[in-house]
Tab-separated table of C-alpha atoms in Angstrom:
chain	number	residue	atom	x	y	z
A	1	MET	CA	80.512	152.933	64.625
A	2	ASN	CA	82.271	154.991	66.041
A	3	ALA	CA	86.017	153.929	66.655
A	4	ALA	CA	87.031	155.051	70.413
A	5	LEU	CA	84.125	153.110	71.292
A	6	GLN	CA	85.313	149.477	68.742
A	7	ALA	CA	87.913	149.949	72.150
A	8	ILE	CA	86.394	149.979	75.000
A	9	PRO	CA	87.648	146.751	76.073
A	10	GLN	CA	84.021	144.431	77.793
A	11	ILE	CA	84.802	143.177	81.773
A	12	ALA	CA	84.175	139.794	81.300
A	13	PRO	CA	82.094	137.782	84.018
A	14	PRO	CA	83.626	136.509	87.172
A	15	LEU	CA	84.844	132.625	86.783
A	16	ASP	CA	82.723	129.602	87.923
A	17	SER	CA	84.815	128.306	90.365
A	18	ARG	CA	83.022	125.407	90.097
A	19	ALA	CA	82.856	125.171	86.391
A	20	LEU	CA	86.682	125.798	86.200
A	21	ARG	CA	87.262	123.418	89.277
A	22	THR	CA	85.406	120.698	86.330
A	23	ALA	CA	87.403	121.537	83.916
A	24	LEU	CA	90.947	121.454	85.713
A	25	GLY	CA	89.194	117.816	86.597
A	26	GLN	CA	89.522	116.854	83.458
A	27	PHE	CA	93.690	117.059	82.644
A	28	ALA	CA	94.539	113.830	84.464
A	29	THR	CA	97.615	113.560	87.132
A	30	GLY	CA	99.866	111.317	88.545
A	31	ILE	CA	99.223	111.379	93.013
A	32	THR	CA	102.173	112.123	95.257
A	33	VAL	CA	102.978	112.232	98.634
A	34	VAL	CA	105.177	114.996	99.487
A	35	THR	CA	107.057	114.716	102.301
A	36	THR	CA	109.565	116.353	104.857
A	37	ARG	CA	110.735	116.130	108.635
A	38	ALA	CA	109.439	119.307	110.674
A	39	ALA	CA	112.797	121.340	112.445
A	40	ASP	CA	110.899	119.611	116.005
A	41	GLY	CA	110.960	116.317	113.500
A	42	ALA	CA	108.447	115.653	113.584
A	43	LEU	CA	107.219	113.418	110.158
A	44	VAL	CA	104.364	115.763	107.892
A	45	GLY	CA	103.575	114.580	104.279
A	46	LEU	CA	100.426	115.142	101.852
A	47	THR	CA	98.999	114.794	99.187
A	48	VAL	CA	99.805	116.711	96.245
A	49	ASN	CA	98.778	116.658	91.937
A	50	SER	CA	100.326	119.962	91.076
A	51	PHE	CA	103.556	118.057	90.191
A	52	SER	CA	105.732	119.027	87.802
A	53	ALA	CA	108.952	118.738	85.554
A	54	LEU	CA	110.558	121.949	85.201
A	55	SER	CA	114.570	120.413	84.051
A	56	LEU	CA	116.070	118.715	83.331
A	57	GLU	CA	119.788	120.216	83.126
A	58	PRO	CA	119.778	120.828	85.576
A	59	PRO	CA	116.737	118.232	87.961
A	60	MET	CA	113.643	119.753	88.567
A	61	ILE	CA	110.604	119.684	89.524
A	62	LEU	CA	108.121	121.842	90.475
A	63	TRP	CA	104.689	121.229	92.860
A	64	SER	CA	102.071	124.487	94.772
A	65	LEU	CA	100.821	123.725	98.348
A	66	ARG	CA	97.478	125.865	98.523
A	67	CYS	CA	98.860	129.234	101.302
A	68	SER	CA	96.077	128.112	103.156
A	69	SER	CA	97.347	124.870	104.236
A	70	PRO	CA	98.480	123.708	108.162
A	71	SER	CA	101.551	122.200	106.983
A	72	LEU	CA	102.532	125.192	104.232
A	73	PRO	CA	105.345	127.135	107.325
A	74	VAL	CA	106.396	123.596	107.992
A	75	PHE	CA	107.057	123.207	103.964
A	76	GLU	CA	108.258	126.645	103.589
A	77	ALA	CA	110.998	126.597	106.386
A	78	ALA	CA	112.319	122.909	105.166
A	79	GLU	CA	115.309	122.297	103.500
A	80	ARG	CA	114.134	119.599	101.571
A	81	PHE	CA	111.717	116.820	100.855
A	82	VAL	CA	110.833	113.640	98.744
A	83	VAL	CA	108.312	113.396	95.768
A	84	ASN	CA	105.905	110.062	96.726
A	85	VAL	CA	104.878	108.941	93.413
A	86	LEU	CA	102.181	106.123	94.977
A	87	ALA	CA	101.642	103.807	92.719
A	88	GLU	CA	98.372	102.296	91.721
A	89	ALA	CA	97.782	100.237	95.238
A	90	GLN	CA	98.138	103.503	96.911
A	91	VAL	CA	95.318	105.291	97.552
A	92	GLU	CA	94.325	104.629	101.129
A	93	VAL	CA	97.569	105.733	101.310
A	94	SER	CA	96.950	108.730	98.712
A	95	ARG	CA	93.458	109.522	101.646
A	96	ARG	CA	95.255	108.966	104.406
A	97	PHE	CA	97.472	112.196	103.395
A	98	ALA	CA	94.612	114.712	101.844
A	99	LEU	CA	93.088	114.769	105.683
A	100	PRO	CA	94.013	116.843	108.010
A	101	VAL	CA	94.909	113.502	111.021
A	102	ALA	CA	97.361	113.689	113.983
A	103	ASP	CA	99.556	111.561	112.269
A	104	LYS	CA	99.089	110.862	109.053
A	105	PHE	CA	101.982	107.305	109.287
A	106	GLU	CA	101.162	105.575	111.731
A	107	GLY	CA	100.197	102.807	109.853
A	108	VAL	CA	101.953	103.836	106.461
A	109	ALA	CA	105.317	101.805	105.812
A	110	HIS	CA	108.326	104.494	105.699
A	111	ALA	CA	111.838	104.320	105.758
A	112	GLU	CA	114.839	107.556	105.752
A	113	ASN	CA	116.774	108.744	103.588
A	114	VAL	CA	120.264	110.494	103.987
A	115	TRP	CA	119.020	113.600	105.336
A	116	GLY	CA	116.267	111.703	107.832
A	117	GLN	CA	113.374	112.125	105.147
A	118	PRO	CA	110.495	109.891	105.119
A	119	LEU	CA	110.305	107.836	101.660
A	120	LEU	CA	107.546	105.718	101.611
A	121	HIS	CA	107.429	102.050	101.054
A	122	GLY	CA	105.667	100.242	97.908
A	123	ALA	CA	106.265	103.376	95.940
A	124	ALA	CA	106.075	103.870	92.008
A	125	ALA	CA	108.317	106.272	92.076
A	126	TRP	CA	110.532	108.745	94.996
A	127	PHE	CA	112.587	111.799	94.291
A	128	GLU	CA	115.101	113.545	97.149
A	129	CYS	CA	115.388	117.211	96.123
A	130	ARG	CA	116.356	120.894	97.788
A	131	ILE	CA	113.828	123.523	97.353
A	132	LEU	CA	115.934	126.194	95.452
A	133	SER	CA	112.487	129.224	95.223
A	134	ARG	CA	109.359	129.271	97.145
A	135	GLN	CA	107.157	132.100	94.902
A	136	VAL	CA	103.485	132.410	96.320
A	137	ALA	CA	100.754	132.776	92.705
A	138	GLY	CA	97.322	133.026	93.533
A	139	ASP	CA	96.775	131.237	96.441
A	140	HIS	CA	99.460	129.122	95.851
A	141	CYS	CA	103.111	128.372	97.189
A	142	LEU	CA	105.334	127.316	94.293
A	143	PHE	CA	107.791	124.869	95.405
A	144	ILE	CA	110.746	125.108	93.008
A	145	ALA	CA	113.431	121.598	93.303
A	146	GLU	CA	116.238	120.770	93.074
A	147	VAL	CA	116.456	116.473	92.637
A	148	GLU	CA	119.295	115.802	93.858
A	149	ARG	CA	118.562	111.416	94.479
A	150	PHE	CA	115.283	109.810	92.747
A	151	THR	CA	115.477	106.443	92.484
A	152	SER	CA	112.671	104.188	90.049
A	153	SER	CA	110.474	101.241	91.043
A	154	GLU	CA	108.380	98.734	88.686
A	155	ALA	CA	104.346	99.755	90.115
A	156	THR	CA	102.170	100.722	87.751
A	157	PRO	CA	100.988	104.701	88.486
A	158	LEU	CA	97.592	106.008	90.198
A	159	LEU	CA	96.089	108.435	88.174
A	160	PHE	CA	93.338	111.110	88.915
A	161	HIS	CA	91.790	112.138	86.525
A	162	ALA	CA	87.868	113.814	87.228
A	163	GLY	CA	88.263	113.666	90.781
A	164	GLY	CA	88.202	109.537	91.008
A	165	TYR	CA	91.011	106.948	91.137
A	166	PHE	CA	92.035	105.605	88.856
A	167	ALA	CA	94.545	102.959	87.355
A	168	LEU	CA	96.465	103.393	83.725
A	169	GLY	CA	95.044	100.896	81.083
A	170	SER	CA	96.687	99.889	77.939
A	171	ARG	CA	98.861	101.445	76.193
A	172	LEU	CA	97.664	103.967	72.769
């Protein structure tokens, strides 16, 4: 075969987005609710499973938010936020903050940190963060933040896998 013909790149078929979503769902994650206070004083929060540790020195985390999310402008304008790592008893909290309801905090026990950011009671851990950068990547906005303070509890974390909630199993 002619070497010039072998060099022609093959066009890959478009990815099946449903199949990709199913494959990505095979990666089990923890569930968080990221919270902040809007410029008008309103409390804002949403369920997020795209949370990840980024660096220990300096202490940094990252998470992402869909660019079409109605909460994006609030988080773009925010200086700080809290990542509340949900405990396995907080499935309903996760569901509530995933819904487009007017007051997601109604009936959800919480306190405020020194910067007025909401900390959800009963979480497995809390990371109080200051935003360092925001970057659009594909259809999401990535938030990179410095961890200013953190706390953890003895609560067992809530897990998400293949579209459903799970409790932590036995240690292997």
